[in-house]
Amino acid sequence: MSELRCTGLTKKFGTREVLSSLDLTVPNESIVAIVGPSGSGKTTLLRSILGLVAIDEGTIHLGDRELSNGHSRLVPPHRRTIGYVPQEGALFPHLTVFENVGFGLPRGERKDVTHIDRVLSIVGLNANYRNRKPHELSGGEQRRVALARALAPSPSCVVLDEPFTGLDASLRQTTRTAVAAALRTSHATAVFVTHDQQEAFSLGDYIGILRNGSICQFGPPEDVYREPADPDTAQFLGETNILSGTVTRNHAMTALGKLPVLGSHDDGPAHILIRPEQLHLHGSARPDDSDMQVHGRILSITFFGAHSLISLAVNGIYPKQIIAQHQGHVPWDEGEQVFISLTGRAACYPSPKPAPADPETDDGRTSNDDS
Amino acid sequence: MSLASPALTDSPRTRKGRIPGPPAALLAICAVVDLIVLVPIAITVYDALKGGVPHAAHLLSTRGSWTLIGNTVGVALIATPLCGILGTVEAWLIERTAIPLKAVWSVLLVAPLTMPLFVTSYTWAHLGPLFQGEVGAIGIIVVSYSPLVFLLVSAALRGLDPALEEVALSMGWSPARTFLTVVLPQLWPALLGSMLLVGLDALVEFDAFVALSFQTVSTTIYAQYQTSFSSSGAAVLSTSTILFCIILLAGERLFRGNRNYTRLAQGAQRPAILRFNARTLPIRLGLLIIFAGMGIVLPLATLIYWFTSGSTLAFNLASASLGSLPAATLTSLLLGMGTAAFTVLLAFPVALLITRHPTFLANVMERTVFLAFALPDLVAAIAISSGASAAAPWLYETVPLLIYAYLILYLPLAVVAIRTSLGQIEPRLEEVARTLGSTPLGVIRRIVLPLSRPGLGAAAVLVFAFVLGDLSTTQVLSPPGMTTLGTEFWANSSTVAFAAAAPFALVLALLAGIAAILLMRWFGKRR
């Protein structure tokens, strides 16, 4: 396996620039999740890497090999040795599982039972599946066979396009685990695109945020989540409260209270990012707490199972709503007053203009299908 | 979902760095196919203009010519839309409503297409004057060619996501409104494509019109050819049909606009909801009985009547013709299968080009193939035979030359059938195969060919059936002494004793039936 490096990728469809000077480096044997809203160019990026789309400018390298540059497609798709797991699997309907997995092997090895069984076992399928046809498999099994098919010829790199889209929740979880394990076992350098942040966080060693055709942030999932490059990215990655406040001596002052700042910031007005899980709610003011105590009125409670999201009206911030996350049972009703305290650190962004839109409407959830 | 698929936005027309542009090898092969098709057309046009343009213009401007051209174009203009309506209604009845014995009905509806037209029309001609002349001519075209519309439109209907219709119905729209506003626009490409074939066929139909004593350009060409052996007048007349053909080809393209028939929507994981309404069942069944009755039951019944119509003389005549039956059957079978094989071989690259690289050039190259369809069979045959006798006398009146003539005449049918099945292969499968190390040729061998097998089979069966149903080409080009089922039927039917012709017609009908069953099996497959 080897490092995949894209530099300055630009691709236009007609006058629309889908990729604009995109840079991306996928370190050897790591899994990178590219996450971005619909229409951000995710699929085009993958297709450029695969050689299915000719890029207009830039270069793509795999290890020392130059695969593409802006003037020509140097290496055609079939010589790139990059495995491809398309959306929905796209198994060859006229072939059995065995023949599907053996498809990319050299002619003499296509009947190699030991090798194909081993690849099948990597993705968590046993030899009983060998003679089944794709239409006899469940959605999750189809994705696994598609991955096995991509891994069988030992490619230098694997790309996965929305690998879990369309699976139901439980199947999604087991398939995700199986795919992650398989990618680790085969020491794959892998790129996958998704519009699901949870998927990106749980599967990627690194996350790249793709917006308007270029990678606007790249790093380990936790770093990206805690310290997004800008408020828009923050909102894309999950529920966020973005408040206006001021930074003084590495502390952010907001209407909700005072928090230490992540990294270092110049003093002055700023947008301050506080995740819902950093807010704690209490039924009464804690007397031992020396911090400023703020109270708010519960507007609505949304139940998610293990946790609930509570939206609050807080003096000085209202009409903007504050979103807090509460683990377990919520002992309050809508309309009740609760006290709010803060933990952790806050990411801050210098604010030349007032804070952006209401988090309620601009939350990170994108429900659209991709592409 | 397929509307927004990246494969569509990534169309070669808008692509700047157009990579998967048509490979040179594929373009070269298609160019050769086009050349093969263009030879008789070039000969015809040359013949027409040999006497100089004024002479040709003079021939065309006679009153007789205008009547003929009027007749020809009139029949095509009336019959083609009727075929479109009939075929679409048939497709809707079979694919979207609950009908008992669907498989049987499908075969009965397709059978008139595979049934030789000269047999159907001959039996019609004997039913009375109502079935002759203009009405008969339009009727025979509608009955015999609407199955083409039925085949292609029902294939498109099967590929359509029923959710669209369900949404419309859930909004309270009537089934009729739903069909007209939601379904029909999506069937347009398939409908126009098949109507184009029907229109071209109607322009040049010959055997049937002779049987029904209806005069068109083609029948007159035959008469001129028989009396004077001068191909010049015939050539001038057929140049006019070529012109109409070009108008039709361009018109269909214009009408279709940007709607693409090359990639059919990939959908319909579940069968469409069948709107069962017992009250309308008799009406629907009645329609099917009328459609199938005119096209297949009527001719068959007449044949059987001839065959069994009592008199010992008839029986003796029939048994006398049984002697030459085996040889004629074998010849027809071999000719049909040989032509089918060659035609599919040549049609495949053209269909591949138009579905995978639908550039302007590809469109022109594909449409060129259709040009020969507009050449009256007889004119093509004459052009080929005169060309051969001048340039390659050793080919004159040989089987290869005959197969060549069949091939260029029926190539468009094969292209359409294969094009439809190639369009149903999901593009992603071919891309995955490329990333797994298959060369473009390897993808064709390992993915495209296996997955388009039903379409290839359907194309072969169509061509086979049309070869069986051909008369004029065979008569002009067949080697001396060679007999086919068609020529024997004709030879015997022109005598007073129809019974002698019946055995040949029955074998033809039997083969047509088998062809119809195979066609439904391969082309009408439900995914």
PDB file of N, CA, C and O in Angstrom, chain A residues 254-300:
ATOM      1  N   THR A 254     -18.925  34.664  27.433  1.00  0.00           N
ATOM      2  CA  THR A 254     -20.183  34.671  26.694  1.00  0.00           C
ATOM      3  C   THR A 254     -21.323  34.881  27.667  1.00  0.00           C
ATOM      4  O   THR A 254     -21.113  34.865  28.887  1.00  0.00           O
ATOM      5  N   ALA A 255     -22.530  35.007  27.124  1.00  0.00           N
ATOM      6  CA  ALA A 255     -23.703  35.170  27.984  1.00  0.00           C
ATOM      7  C   ALA A 255     -23.949  33.926  28.817  1.00  0.00           C
ATOM      8  O   ALA A 255     -24.681  33.965  29.796  1.00  0.00           O
ATOM      9  N   LEU A 256     -23.337  32.807  28.412  1.00  0.00           N
ATOM     10  CA  LEU A 256     -23.525  31.564  29.181  1.00  0.00           C
ATOM     11  C   LEU A 256     -22.481  31.396  30.269  1.00  0.00           C
ATOM     12  O   LEU A 256     -22.588  30.516  31.104  1.00  0.00           O
ATOM     13  N   GLY A 257     -21.421  32.162  30.188  1.00  0.00           N
ATOM     14  CA  GLY A 257     -20.387  32.012  31.198  1.00  0.00           C
ATOM     15  C   GLY A 257     -19.008  32.096  30.577  1.00  0.00           C
ATOM     16  O   GLY A 257     -18.861  32.489  29.410  1.00  0.00           O
ATOM     17  N   LYS A 258     -18.014  31.703  31.359  1.00  0.00           N
ATOM     18  CA  LYS A 258     -16.625  31.870  30.955  1.00  0.00           C
ATOM     19  C   LYS A 258     -15.993  30.502  30.715  1.00  0.00           C
ATOM     20  O   LYS A 258     -16.215  29.565  31.488  1.00  0.00           O
ATOM     21  N   LEU A 259     -15.244  30.368  29.612  1.00  0.00           N
ATOM     22  CA  LEU A 259     -14.587  29.105  29.299  1.00  0.00           C
ATOM     23  C   LEU A 259     -13.160  29.360  28.844  1.00  0.00           C
ATOM     24  O   LEU A 259     -12.896  30.364  28.172  1.00  0.00           O
ATOM     25  N   PRO A 260     -12.231  28.455  29.163  1.00  0.00           N
ATOM     26  CA  PRO A 260     -10.887  28.580  28.589  1.00  0.00           C
ATOM     27  C   PRO A 260     -10.946  28.374  27.077  1.00  0.00           C
ATOM     28  O   PRO A 260     -11.777  27.616  26.583  1.00  0.00           O
ATOM     29  N   VAL A 261     -10.041  29.044  26.391  1.00  0.00           N
ATOM     30  CA  VAL A 261     -10.011  28.983  24.933  1.00  0.00           C
ATOM     31  C   VAL A 261      -9.089  27.875  24.483  1.00  0.00           C
ATOM     32  O   VAL A 261      -8.068  27.632  25.096  1.00  0.00           O
ATOM     33  N   LEU A 262      -9.465  27.171  23.396  1.00  0.00           N
ATOM     34  CA  LEU A 262      -8.581  26.185  22.770  1.00  0.00           C
ATOM     35  C   LEU A 262      -7.516  26.942  22.002  1.00  0.00           C
ATOM     36  O   LEU A 262      -7.843  27.836  21.226  1.00  0.00           O
ATOM     37  N   GLY A 263      -6.258  26.570  22.176  1.00  0.00           N
ATOM     38  CA  GLY A 263      -5.202  27.260  21.464  1.00  0.00           C
ATOM     39  C   GLY A 263      -5.035  28.665  22.017  1.00  0.00           C
ATOM     40  O   GLY A 263      -5.466  28.961  23.130  1.00  0.00           O
ATOM     41  N   SER A 264      -4.423  29.529  21.220  1.00  0.00           N
ATOM     42  CA  SER A 264      -4.268  30.890  21.714  1.00  0.00           C
ATOM     43  C   SER A 264      -4.945  31.870  20.778  1.00  0.00           C
ATOM     44  O   SER A 264      -4.964  31.665  19.567  1.00  0.00           O
ATOM     45  N   HIS A 265      -5.547  32.883  21.331  1.00  0.00           N
ATOM     46  CA  HIS A 265      -6.282  33.858  20.524  1.00  0.00           C
ATOM     47  C   HIS A 265      -5.956  35.255  20.994  1.00  0.00           C
ATOM     48  O   HIS A 265      -5.718  35.487  22.168  1.00  0.00           O
ATOM     49  N   ASP A 266      -5.967  36.162  20.049  1.00  0.00           N
ATOM     50  CA  ASP A 266      -5.817  37.564  20.428  1.00  0.00           C
ATOM     51  C   ASP A 266      -7.069  38.009  21.172  1.00  0.00           C
ATOM     52  O   ASP A 266      -8.158  37.502  20.904  1.00  0.00           O
ATOM     53  N   ASP A 267      -6.909  38.931  22.068  1.00  0.00           N
ATOM     54  CA  ASP A 267      -8.064  39.454  22.772  1.00  0.00           C
ATOM     55  C   ASP A 267      -8.951  40.228  21.816  1.00  0.00           C
ATOM     56  O   ASP A 267      -8.479  40.781  20.827  1.00  0.00           O
ATOM     57  N   GLY A 268     -10.243  40.223  22.111  1.00  0.00           N
ATOM     58  CA  GLY A 268     -11.160  40.981  21.263  1.00  0.00           C
ATOM     59  C   GLY A 268     -12.446  40.234  21.030  1.00  0.00           C
ATOM     60  O   GLY A 268     -12.632  39.126  21.537  1.00  0.00           O
ATOM     61  N   PRO A 269     -13.375  40.827  20.262  1.00  0.00           N
ATOM     62  CA  PRO A 269     -14.656  40.164  20.005  1.00  0.00           C
ATOM     63  C   PRO A 269     -14.454  38.905  19.180  1.00  0.00           C
ATOM     64  O   PRO A 269     -13.566  38.844  18.335  1.00  0.00           O
ATOM     65  N   ALA A 270     -15.295  37.874  19.432  1.00  0.00           N
ATOM     66  CA  ALA A 270     -15.113  36.589  18.737  1.00  0.00           C
ATOM     67  C   ALA A 270     -16.430  35.826  18.678  1.00  0.00           C
ATOM     68  O   ALA A 270     -17.354  36.084  19.451  1.00  0.00           O
ATOM     69  N   HIS A 271     -16.474  34.904  17.717  1.00  0.00           N
ATOM     70  CA  HIS A 271     -17.533  33.887  17.732  1.00  0.00           C
ATOM     71  C   HIS A 271     -17.019  32.753  18.582  1.00  0.00           C
ATOM     72  O   HIS A 271     -15.896  32.293  18.402  1.00  0.00           O
ATOM     73  N   ILE A 272     -17.862  32.274  19.484  1.00  0.00           N
ATOM     74  CA  ILE A 272     -17.404  31.234  20.396  1.00  0.00           C
ATOM     75  C   ILE A 272     -18.259  29.996  20.226  1.00  0.00           C
ATOM     76  O   ILE A 272     -19.492  30.074  20.193  1.00  0.00           O
ATOM     77  N   LEU A 273     -17.562  28.886  20.024  1.00  0.00           N
ATOM     78  CA  LEU A 273     -18.251  27.646  19.679  1.00  0.00           C
ATOM     79  C   LEU A 273     -18.383  26.774  20.926  1.00  0.00           C
ATOM     80  O   LEU A 273     -17.377  26.441  21.555  1.00  0.00           O
ATOM     81  N   ILE A 274     -19.607  26.452  21.291  1.00  0.00           N
ATOM     82  CA  ILE A 274     -19.817  25.567  22.448  1.00  0.00           C
ATOM     83  C   ILE A 274     -20.713  24.419  22.018  1.00  0.00           C
ATOM     84  O   ILE A 274     -21.835  24.624  21.545  1.00  0.00           O
ATOM     85  N   ARG A 275     -20.202  23.190  22.111  1.00  0.00           N
ATOM     86  CA  ARG A 275     -20.973  22.007  21.730  1.00  0.00           C
ATOM     87  C   ARG A 275     -22.044  21.727  22.785  1.00  0.00           C
ATOM     88  O   ARG A 275     -21.823  21.989  23.977  1.00  0.00           O
ATOM     89  N   PRO A 276     -23.159  21.159  22.399  1.00  0.00           N
ATOM     90  CA  PRO A 276     -24.253  20.894  23.354  1.00  0.00           C
ATOM     91  C   PRO A 276     -23.803  20.050  24.544  1.00  0.00           C
ATOM     92  O   PRO A 276     -24.310  20.220  25.646  1.00  0.00           O
ATOM     93  N   GLU A 277     -22.828  19.140  24.330  1.00  0.00           N
ATOM     94  CA  GLU A 277     -22.407  18.281  25.444  1.00  0.00           C
ATOM     95  C   GLU A 277     -21.535  19.038  26.447  1.00  0.00           C
ATOM     96  O   GLU A 277     -21.229  18.520  27.515  1.00  0.00           O
ATOM     97  N   GLN A 278     -21.140  20.268  26.126  1.00  0.00           N
ATOM     98  CA  GLN A 278     -20.380  21.079  27.082  1.00  0.00           C
ATOM     99  C   GLN A 278     -21.291  21.829  28.046  1.00  0.00           C
ATOM    100  O   GLN A 278     -20.819  22.460  28.966  1.00  0.00           O
ATOM    101  N   LEU A 279     -22.577  21.781  27.780  1.00  0.00           N
ATOM    102  CA  LEU A 279     -23.545  22.477  28.635  1.00  0.00           C
ATOM    103  C   LEU A 279     -24.131  21.486  29.635  1.00  0.00           C
ATOM    104  O   LEU A 279     -24.555  20.402  29.246  1.00  0.00           O
ATOM    105  N   HIS A 280     -24.132  21.839  30.877  1.00  0.00           N
ATOM    106  CA  HIS A 280     -24.769  20.989  31.887  1.00  0.00           C
ATOM    107  C   HIS A 280     -25.918  21.741  32.508  1.00  0.00           C
ATOM    108  O   HIS A 280     -25.824  22.919  32.782  1.00  0.00           O
ATOM    109  N   LEU A 281     -27.002  21.007  32.730  1.00  0.00           N
ATOM    110  CA  LEU A 281     -28.199  21.638  33.290  1.00  0.00           C
ATOM    111  C   LEU A 281     -28.413  21.146  34.720  1.00  0.00           C
ATOM    112  O   LEU A 281     -28.146  19.992  35.032  1.00  0.00           O
ATOM    113  N   HIS A 282     -28.866  22.041  35.570  1.00  0.00           N
ATOM    114  CA  HIS A 282     -29.147  21.684  36.961  1.00  0.00           C
ATOM    115  C   HIS A 282     -30.489  22.263  37.332  1.00  0.00           C
ATOM    116  O   HIS A 282     -30.860  23.341  36.867  1.00  0.00           O
ATOM    117  N   GLY A 283     -31.171  21.537  38.238  1.00  0.00           N
ATOM    118  CA  GLY A 283     -32.478  22.017  38.695  1.00  0.00           C
ATOM    119  C   GLY A 283     -32.350  23.245  39.583  1.00  0.00           C
ATOM    120  O   GLY A 283     -33.217  24.108  39.603  1.00  0.00           O
ATOM    121  N   SER A 284     -31.223  23.353  40.352  1.00  0.00           N
ATOM    122  CA  SER A 284     -31.063  24.512  41.234  1.00  0.00           C
ATOM    123  C   SER A 284     -29.619  24.988  41.152  1.00  0.00           C
ATOM    124  O   SER A 284     -28.736  24.249  40.734  1.00  0.00           O
ATOM    125  N   ALA A 285     -29.385  26.214  41.545  1.00  0.00           N
ATOM    126  CA  ALA A 285     -28.031  26.757  41.525  1.00  0.00           C
ATOM    127  C   ALA A 285     -27.190  26.015  42.545  1.00  0.00           C
ATOM    128  O   ALA A 285     -27.645  25.712  43.644  1.00  0.00           O
ATOM    129  N   ARG A 286     -25.953  25.672  42.139  1.00  0.00           N
ATOM    130  CA  ARG A 286     -25.109  24.975  43.088  1.00  0.00           C
ATOM    131  C   ARG A 286     -24.368  26.016  43.912  1.00  0.00           C
ATOM    132  O   ARG A 286     -23.664  26.866  43.352  1.00  0.00           O
ATOM    133  N   PRO A 287     -24.553  25.963  45.212  1.00  0.00           N
ATOM    134  CA  PRO A 287     -23.983  27.015  46.057  1.00  0.00           C
ATOM    135  C   PRO A 287     -22.458  27.016  46.027  1.00  0.00           C
ATOM    136  O   PRO A 287     -21.840  28.082  46.127  1.00  0.00           O
ATOM    137  N   ASP A 288     -21.836  25.815  45.846  1.00  0.00           N
ATOM    138  CA  ASP A 288     -20.377  25.763  45.907  1.00  0.00           C
ATOM    139  C   ASP A 288     -19.734  26.307  44.634  1.00  0.00           C
ATOM    140  O   ASP A 288     -18.531  26.471  44.586  1.00  0.00           O
ATOM    141  N   ASP A 289     -20.560  26.559  43.623  1.00  0.00           N
ATOM    142  CA  ASP A 289     -19.984  26.936  42.324  1.00  0.00           C
ATOM    143  C   ASP A 289     -19.647  28.417  42.318  1.00  0.00           C
ATOM    144  O   ASP A 289     -20.500  29.263  42.503  1.00  0.00           O
ATOM    145  N   SER A 290     -18.384  28.688  42.071  1.00  0.00           N
ATOM    146  CA  SER A 290     -17.986  30.082  42.094  1.00  0.00           C
ATOM    147  C   SER A 290     -18.247  30.771  40.766  1.00  0.00           C
ATOM    148  O   SER A 290     -18.283  31.979  40.673  1.00  0.00           O
ATOM    149  N   ASP A 291     -18.396  29.910  39.655  1.00  0.00           N
ATOM    150  CA  ASP A 291     -18.623  30.502  38.335  1.00  0.00           C
ATOM    151  C   ASP A 291     -19.951  31.229  38.300  1.00  0.00           C
ATOM    152  O   ASP A 291     -20.838  30.981  39.104  1.00  0.00           O
ATOM    153  N   MET A 292     -20.036  32.071  37.266  1.00  0.00           N
ATOM    154  CA  MET A 292     -21.291  32.765  37.086  1.00  0.00           C
ATOM    155  C   MET A 292     -22.365  31.730  36.777  1.00  0.00           C
ATOM    156  O   MET A 292     -22.159  30.804  36.038  1.00  0.00           O
ATOM    157  N   GLN A 293     -23.513  31.872  37.403  1.00  0.00           N
ATOM    158  CA  GLN A 293     -24.598  30.951  37.151  1.00  0.00           C
ATOM    159  C   GLN A 293     -25.625  31.606  36.240  1.00  0.00           C
ATOM    160  O   GLN A 293     -26.077  32.708  36.511  1.00  0.00           O
ATOM    161  N   VAL A 294     -25.980  30.878  35.165  1.00  0.00           N
ATOM    162  CA  VAL A 294     -26.948  31.408  34.223  1.00  0.00           C
ATOM    163  C   VAL A 294     -28.147  30.487  34.239  1.00  0.00           C
ATOM    164  O   VAL A 294     -28.015  29.293  34.424  1.00  0.00           O
ATOM    165  N   HIS A 295     -29.333  31.065  34.114  1.00  0.00           N
ATOM    166  CA  HIS A 295     -30.473  30.161  33.989  1.00  0.00           C
ATOM    167  C   HIS A 295     -31.238  30.423  32.711  1.00  0.00           C
ATOM    168  O   HIS A 295     -31.162  31.502  32.111  1.00  0.00           O
ATOM    169  N   GLY A 296     -31.940  29.363  32.256  1.00  0.00           N
ATOM    170  CA  GLY A 296     -32.691  29.478  31.013  1.00  0.00           C
ATOM    171  C   GLY A 296     -33.990  28.709  31.132  1.00  0.00           C
ATOM    172  O   GLY A 296     -34.187  27.931  32.079  1.00  0.00           O
ATOM    173  N   ARG A 297     -34.894  28.964  30.188  1.00  0.00           N
ATOM    174  CA  ARG A 297     -36.187  28.306  30.209  1.00  0.00           C
ATOM    175  C   ARG A 297     -36.189  27.251  29.103  1.00  0.00           C
ATOM    176  O   ARG A 297     -35.773  27.500  27.971  1.00  0.00           O
ATOM    177  N   ILE A 298     -36.668  26.017  29.457  1.00  0.00           N
ATOM    178  CA  ILE A 298     -36.690  24.928  28.474  1.00  0.00           C
ATOM    179  C   ILE A 298     -37.802  25.170  27.471  1.00  0.00           C
ATOM    180  O   ILE A 298     -38.965  25.336  27.831  1.00  0.00           O
ATOM    181  N   LEU A 299     -37.421  25.243  26.178  1.00  0.00           N
ATOM    182  CA  LEU A 299     -38.408  25.457  25.113  1.00  0.00           C
ATOM    183  C   LEU A 299     -38.926  24.134  24.555  1.00  0.00           C
ATOM    184  O   LEU A 299     -40.109  23.965  24.320  1.00  0.00           O
ATOM    185  N   SER A 300     -37.996  23.187  24.341  1.00  0.00           N
ATOM    186  CA  SER A 300     -38.433  21.888  23.830  1.00  0.00           C
ATOM    187  C   SER A 300     -37.397  20.838  24.169  1.00  0.00           C
ATOM    188  O   SER A 300     -36.231  21.148  24.414  1.00  0.00           O
TER     189      SER A 300
END
